[in-house]
mmCIF file of C-alpha atoms in Angstrom:
data_model
loop_
_atom_site.group_PDB
_atom_site.id
_atom_site.type_symbol
_atom_site.label_atom_id
_atom_site.label_comp_id
_atom_site.label_asym_id
_atom_site.label_seq_id
_atom_site.Cartn_x
_atom_site.Cartn_y
_atom_site.Cartn_z
ATOM 1 C CA MET A 1 17.887 30.539 8.752
ATOM 2 C CA LYS A 2 14.414 32.046 7.305
ATOM 3 C CA ILE A 3 12.014 29.506 5.992
ATOM 4 C CA ALA A 4 9.215 29.894 3.444
ATOM 5 C CA LEU A 5 6.589 27.329 4.045
ATOM 6 C CA LEU A 6 4.785 26.555 0.817
ATOM 7 C CA GLY A 7 1.853 24.704 1.956
ATOM 8 C CA TYR A 8 0.339 25.668 5.391
ATOM 9 C CA GLY A 9 -1.907 22.559 6.318
ATOM 10 C CA LYS A 10 -1.313 20.128 9.101
ATOM 11 C CA MET A 11 2.065 19.288 7.699
ATOM 12 C CA GLY A 12 3.095 22.597 7.370
ATOM 13 C CA LYS A 13 2.211 23.579 10.767
ATOM 14 C CA VAL A 14 4.277 20.723 12.348
ATOM 15 C CA ILE A 15 7.364 21.863 10.245
ATOM 16 C CA GLU A 16 6.738 25.397 11.604
ATOM 17 C CA LYS A 17 6.861 24.027 15.220
ATOM 18 C CA VAL A 18 10.046 21.861 14.584
ATOM 19 C CA ALA A 19 11.766 24.925 12.765
ATOM 20 C CA LEU A 20 10.804 27.328 15.529
ATOM 21 C CA GLU A 21 12.252 24.868 18.142
ATOM 22 C CA ARG A 22 15.436 24.715 16.193
ATOM 23 C CA GLY A 23 15.897 28.449 16.110
ATOM 24 C CA HIS A 24 14.652 29.207 12.760
ATOM 25 C CA GLU A 25 12.369 31.899 11.424
ATOM 26 C CA ILE A 26 9.239 31.602 9.204
ATOM 27 C CA VAL A 27 8.919 34.478 6.736
ATOM 28 C CA LEU A 28 6.359 33.266 4.541
ATOM 29 C CA ARG A 29 3.308 30.822 5.155
ATOM 30 C CA LYS A 30 1.623 30.242 1.712
ATOM 31 C CA SER A 31 -1.463 28.267 1.204
ATOM 32 C CA SER A 32 -2.695 27.461 -2.200
ATOM 33 C CA SER A 33 -4.671 30.883 -2.784
ATOM 34 C CA ASP A 34 -1.918 33.174 -1.296
ATOM 35 C CA THR A 35 0.674 35.057 -3.387
ATOM 36 C CA PHE A 36 4.442 34.518 -3.046
ATOM 37 C CA ASP A 37 5.042 37.702 -1.167
ATOM 38 C CA GLY A 38 8.073 37.335 1.274
ATOM 39 C CA LEU A 39 9.760 34.385 -0.756
ATOM 40 C CA ASP A 40 12.491 36.851 -1.495
ATOM 41 C CA GLN A 41 13.305 37.139 2.273
ATOM 42 C CA ALA A 42 13.831 33.626 2.626
ATOM 43 C CA ASP A 43 16.937 31.426 2.701
ATOM 44 C CA VAL A 44 15.283 28.273 1.887
ATOM 45 C CA ALA A 45 11.876 27.046 1.223
ATOM 46 C CA ILE A 46 9.957 23.783 2.154
ATOM 47 C CA ASP A 47 6.943 22.824 0.062
ATOM 48 C CA PHE A 48 4.456 20.384 1.531
ATOM 49 C CA SER A 49 1.596 21.495 -0.538
ATOM 50 C CA VAL A 50 -0.718 19.642 -2.890
ATOM 51 C CA PRO A 51 0.153 18.054 -6.285
ATOM 52 C CA THR A 52 -1.441 20.733 -8.397
ATOM 53 C CA SER A 53 0.698 23.467 -6.650
ATOM 54 C CA ALA A 54 3.919 21.846 -6.376
ATOM 55 C CA VAL A 55 5.271 22.557 -9.927
ATOM 56 C CA GLU A 56 4.506 26.228 -9.589
ATOM 57 C CA ASN A 57 5.938 26.415 -6.090
ATOM 58 C CA ILE A 58 9.151 24.897 -6.976
ATOM 59 C CA THR A 59 9.468 26.924 -10.151
ATOM 60 C CA ALA A 60 8.958 30.201 -8.142
ATOM 61 C CA CYS A 61 11.909 29.158 -5.822
ATOM 62 C CA LEU A 62 14.183 28.231 -8.518
ATOM 63 C CA GLN A 63 13.436 31.427 -10.423
ATOM 64 C CA HIS A 64 14.239 33.665 -7.319
ATOM 65 C CA ASN A 65 17.443 31.661 -6.536
ATOM 66 C CA ILE A 66 15.870 30.231 -3.407
ATOM 67 C CA PRO A 67 16.802 26.627 -2.551
ATOM 68 C CA VAL A 68 13.830 24.270 -2.123
ATOM 69 C CA ILE A 69 13.031 21.111 -0.371
ATOM 70 C CA CYS A 70 9.686 19.424 -1.534
ATOM 71 C CA GLY A 71 7.942 16.686 0.225
ATOM 72 C CA THR A 72 4.832 17.027 -2.008
ATOM 73 C CA THR A 73 3.897 13.772 -3.902
ATOM 74 C CA GLY A 74 1.647 12.921 -6.838
ATOM 75 C CA TRP A 75 3.273 15.365 -9.401
ATOM 76 C CA LEU A 76 6.393 13.415 -10.311
ATOM 77 C CA GLU A 77 5.576 13.470 -14.031
ATOM 78 C CA ASP A 78 7.113 16.885 -14.106
ATOM 79 C CA TYR A 79 10.220 15.983 -11.896
ATOM 80 C CA ASP A 80 12.657 15.925 -14.829
ATOM 81 C CA LYS A 81 11.482 19.290 -16.006
ATOM 82 C CA MET A 82 12.050 20.839 -12.360
ATOM 83 C CA ALA A 83 15.572 19.096 -12.184
ATOM 84 C CA ASP A 84 16.282 20.713 -15.656
ATOM 85 C CA LEU A 85 15.212 24.133 -14.471
ATOM 86 C CA CYS A 86 17.304 23.791 -11.233
ATOM 87 C CA GLN A 87 20.419 22.953 -13.403
ATOM 88 C CA GLN A 88 19.670 25.891 -15.879
ATOM 89 C CA ASN A 89 19.343 28.357 -13.003
ATOM 90 C CA LYS A 90 22.146 27.009 -10.804
ATOM 91 C CA GLY A 91 19.845 26.607 -7.948
ATOM 92 C CA ALA A 92 19.340 23.668 -5.172
ATOM 93 C CA PHE A 93 16.275 21.418 -5.383
ATOM 94 C CA LEU A 94 15.885 18.559 -2.964
ATOM 95 C CA TYR A 95 12.628 16.217 -3.378
ATOM 96 C CA GLY A 96 11.881 13.392 -0.963
ATOM 97 C CA SER A 97 8.923 10.986 -1.031
ATOM 98 C CA ASN A 98 9.623 10.737 2.668
ATOM 99 C CA PHE A 99 11.645 12.775 4.817
ATOM 100 C CA SER A 100 11.639 10.501 8.097
ATOM 101 C CA LEU A 101 14.993 9.596 8.748
ATOM 102 C CA GLY A 102 13.605 6.219 9.594
ATOM 103 C CA VAL A 103 12.012 5.729 6.404
ATOM 104 C CA ASN A 104 15.267 6.718 4.502
ATOM 105 C CA LEU A 105 17.119 3.866 6.362
ATOM 106 C CA PHE A 106 14.031 1.752 5.480
ATOM 107 C CA PHE A 107 14.638 2.379 1.926
ATOM 108 C CA GLU A 108 18.143 0.788 2.159
ATOM 109 C CA LEU A 109 16.794 -2.084 3.938
ATOM 110 C CA ASN A 110 14.294 -2.575 1.246
ATOM 111 C CA ARG A 111 17.090 -2.439 -1.424
ATOM 112 C CA LYS A 112 19.227 -4.788 0.682
ATOM 113 C CA LEU A 113 16.371 -7.442 1.008
ATOM 114 C CA ALA A 114 15.286 -7.407 -2.498
ATOM 115 C CA GLN A 115 19.037 -8.248 -3.545
ATOM 116 C CA LEU A 116 19.002 -11.155 -1.042
ATOM 117 C CA MET A 117 15.646 -12.471 -2.318
ATOM 118 C CA LEU A 118 16.555 -12.328 -6.144
ATOM 119 C CA PRO A 119 17.892 -15.853 -6.249
ATOM 120 C CA HIS A 120 14.756 -17.417 -4.458
ATOM 121 C CA ALA A 121 11.762 -17.744 -7.118
ATOM 122 C CA GLN A 122 9.516 -19.335 -4.866
ATOM 123 C CA TYR A 123 8.800 -16.057 -2.840
ATOM 124 C CA ARG A 124 6.273 -13.407 -4.321
ATOM 125 C CA VAL A 125 6.765 -9.921 -3.270
ATOM 126 C CA SER A 126 4.058 -7.314 -2.234
ATOM 127 C CA MET A 127 3.408 -4.213 -0.529
ATOM 128 C CA GLU A 128 0.893 -2.532 1.559
ATOM 129 C CA GLU A 129 0.568 1.108 2.463
ATOM 130 C CA ILE A 130 -1.641 2.670 5.013
ATOM 131 C CA HIS A 131 -2.307 6.604 5.305
ATOM 132 C CA HIS A 132 -4.868 8.924 6.739
ATOM 133 C CA THR A 133 -8.117 9.769 4.956
ATOM 134 C CA GLN A 134 -6.757 13.150 3.717
ATOM 135 C CA LYS A 135 -3.969 11.742 1.811
ATOM 136 C CA LEU A 136 -4.897 12.760 -1.884
ATOM 137 C CA ASP A 137 -2.618 10.398 -3.955
ATOM 138 C CA ALA A 138 -2.430 6.659 -3.784
ATOM 139 C CA PRO A 139 -0.185 4.653 -3.636
ATOM 140 C CA SER A 140 1.806 6.925 -1.783
ATOM 141 C CA GLY A 141 5.179 8.384 -2.928
ATOM 142 C CA THR A 142 7.029 6.464 -0.390
ATOM 143 C CA ALA A 143 5.360 3.255 -1.626
ATOM 144 C CA ILE A 144 6.339 4.209 -5.144
ATOM 145 C CA SER A 145 10.071 4.665 -4.042
ATOM 146 C CA LEU A 146 10.013 1.347 -2.380
ATOM 147 C CA ALA A 147 8.365 -0.333 -5.351
ATOM 148 C CA ASN A 148 10.778 1.215 -7.952
ATOM 149 C CA ASP A 149 13.807 0.159 -5.883
ATOM 150 C CA ILE A 150 12.401 -3.432 -5.912
ATOM 151 C CA VAL A 151 11.248 -3.427 -9.559
ATOM 152 C CA GLU A 152 15.088 -2.049 -10.234
ATOM 153 C CA LEU A 153 16.778 -5.078 -8.339
ATOM 154 C CA THR A 154 14.567 -7.691 -9.542
ATOM 155 C CA LYS A 155 13.184 -9.213 -12.698
ATOM 156 C CA LEU A 156 9.854 -7.709 -12.256
ATOM 157 C CA LYS A 157 8.532 -5.405 -15.115
ATOM 158 C CA GLY A 158 6.703 -2.772 -12.921
ATOM 159 C CA TRP A 159 4.278 -2.401 -10.158
ATOM 160 C CA THR A 160 0.630 -1.697 -10.027
ATOM 161 C CA LEU A 161 -2.100 -0.799 -7.505
ATOM 162 C CA ASN A 162 -4.160 -3.786 -6.366
ATOM 163 C CA ALA A 163 -4.254 -7.030 -8.512
ATOM 164 C CA ALA A 164 -0.921 -7.577 -10.331
ATOM 165 C CA GLN A 165 0.075 -9.905 -13.129
ATOM 166 C CA PRO A 166 2.743 -12.297 -12.230
ATOM 167 C CA ASP A 167 5.721 -10.293 -13.540
ATOM 168 C CA GLU A 168 4.456 -6.980 -11.537
ATOM 169 C CA LEU A 169 4.585 -5.925 -7.869
ATOM 170 C CA ALA A 170 0.902 -5.338 -6.233
ATOM 171 C CA ILE A 171 0.675 -2.507 -4.044
ATOM 172 C CA THR A 172 -2.387 -2.328 -1.854
ATOM 173 C CA ALA A 173 -3.338 1.246 -0.520
ATOM 174 C CA LYS A 174 -5.596 1.753 2.306
ATOM 175 C CA ARG A 175 -6.945 5.033 4.076
ATOM 176 C CA ILE A 176 -7.855 4.973 7.577
ATOM 177 C CA GLU A 177 -8.305 7.865 9.919
ATOM 178 C CA GLN A 178 -5.318 9.257 12.013
ATOM 179 C CA VAL A 179 -2.771 7.039 10.300
ATOM 180 C CA PRO A 180 0.402 9.129 9.527
ATOM 181 C CA GLY A 181 1.943 6.409 7.371
ATOM 182 C CA THR A 182 2.695 2.566 7.525
ATOM 183 C CA HIS A 183 4.608 0.642 4.598
ATOM 184 C CA SER A 184 5.110 -3.035 4.670
ATOM 185 C CA VAL A 185 6.883 -5.143 2.234
ATOM 186 C CA PHE A 186 5.945 -9.069 2.061
ATOM 187 C CA TYR A 187 7.852 -11.899 0.731
ATOM 188 C CA ASP A 188 5.457 -14.864 0.595
ATOM 189 C CA SER A 189 6.242 -18.643 -0.251
ATOM 190 C CA ASP A 190 3.967 -21.640 0.324
ATOM 191 C CA VAL A 191 5.740 -22.212 3.624
ATOM 192 C CA ASP A 192 6.519 -18.912 5.326
ATOM 193 C CA GLN A 193 6.429 -15.028 4.900
ATOM 194 C CA ILE A 194 9.348 -12.432 5.258
ATOM 195 C CA GLU A 195 8.097 -9.012 6.278
ATOM 196 C CA ILE A 196 9.734 -5.494 6.896
ATOM 197 C CA LYS A 197 7.581 -2.668 7.986
ATOM 198 C CA HIS A 198 7.889 0.899 8.963
ATOM 199 C CA THR A 199 5.188 2.820 10.994
ATOM 200 C CA ALA A 200 5.234 6.565 11.570
ATOM 201 C CA HIS A 201 3.824 7.327 15.090
ATOM 202 C CA SER A 202 3.469 11.070 14.289
ATOM 203 C CA ARG A 203 4.157 13.718 11.601
ATOM 204 C CA GLU A 204 6.918 15.018 13.519
ATOM 205 C CA GLY A 205 9.507 12.555 12.279
ATOM 206 C CA PHE A 206 8.644 14.024 8.458
ATOM 207 C CA ALA A 207 8.841 17.491 9.683
ATOM 208 C CA LEU A 208 12.136 17.067 11.541
ATOM 209 C CA GLY A 209 13.752 15.447 8.189
ATOM 210 C CA SER A 210 12.579 18.389 6.093
ATOM 211 C CA VAL A 211 13.982 20.899 8.320
ATOM 212 C CA ILE A 212 17.337 19.117 8.516
ATOM 213 C CA ALA A 213 17.315 18.829 4.696
ATOM 214 C CA ALA A 214 16.664 22.682 4.457
ATOM 215 C CA GLU A 215 19.660 23.232 7.098
ATOM 216 C CA TRP A 216 21.718 21.048 4.970
ATOM 217 C CA ILE A 217 21.243 22.410 1.521
ATOM 218 C CA ILE A 218 22.017 25.864 2.425
ATOM 219 C CA GLY A 219 25.062 27.204 0.204
ATOM 220 C CA LYS A 220 24.836 24.123 -2.131
ATOM 221 C CA THR A 221 23.817 23.829 -5.973
ATOM 222 C CA GLY A 222 22.465 20.917 -7.636
ATOM 223 C CA VAL A 223 19.503 18.162 -7.586
ATOM 224 C CA PHE A 224 19.744 16.215 -4.362
ATOM 225 C CA SER A 225 17.779 13.487 -2.538
ATOM 226 C CA MET A 226 17.807 12.360 1.192
ATOM 227 C CA LYS A 227 20.479 9.945 0.424
ATOM 228 C CA ASN A 228 22.742 12.988 0.041
ATOM 229 C CA VAL A 229 21.549 14.589 3.400
ATOM 230 C CA LEU A 230 22.076 11.252 5.119
ATOM 231 C CA GLU A 231 25.573 10.317 3.358
ATOM 232 C CA LEU A 232 23.889 7.190 2.233
ATOM 233 C CA GLU A 233 25.657 7.268 -1.273
#
């Protein structure tokens, strides 16, 4: 499989390492200032760039009929536009706020726990996410996905960063050197606390998931998520 890497920072380099170990070839390594020369040689593209480049990168892939996997967060106000463009071009597009296989199972655990806690109004839910200091967006895309699932399944009206109203979910975002990603969901009452937590030990879990998604999407048409890859729905 020939892969175009759109975004060649720390994450892009780890994806390259994993892809080469799995027998794939890298035909384009694009940083934000580079051109798309070589994109037409690719079987699939993997975008881990920056929020300001993601839409341009996804658009270029869909216009060249290249399936695209996107793990960049912080640009989702344009997600529907990209999904529509994919459908118009009969392309293939998969966005994931987190490509770790463990995190995607954690998403399912989070939804199940939210359903279980719904009848127990004495518990107040909150979240915390911790990432490295180079992460540009806060809260993380993973935290937003977790929060949106909780809001969907409860009586909360939404989520907010830091201080929240009684009908909102509070997310605390911390930035600490050398932390790949930690996400915790808390349910607190006057007498106890329930906590679920996912801790990433390295970037390789995210990279492996993105390469597996790229392998999976070849030959498919449509808009997908990691739930499709992992057959969770």
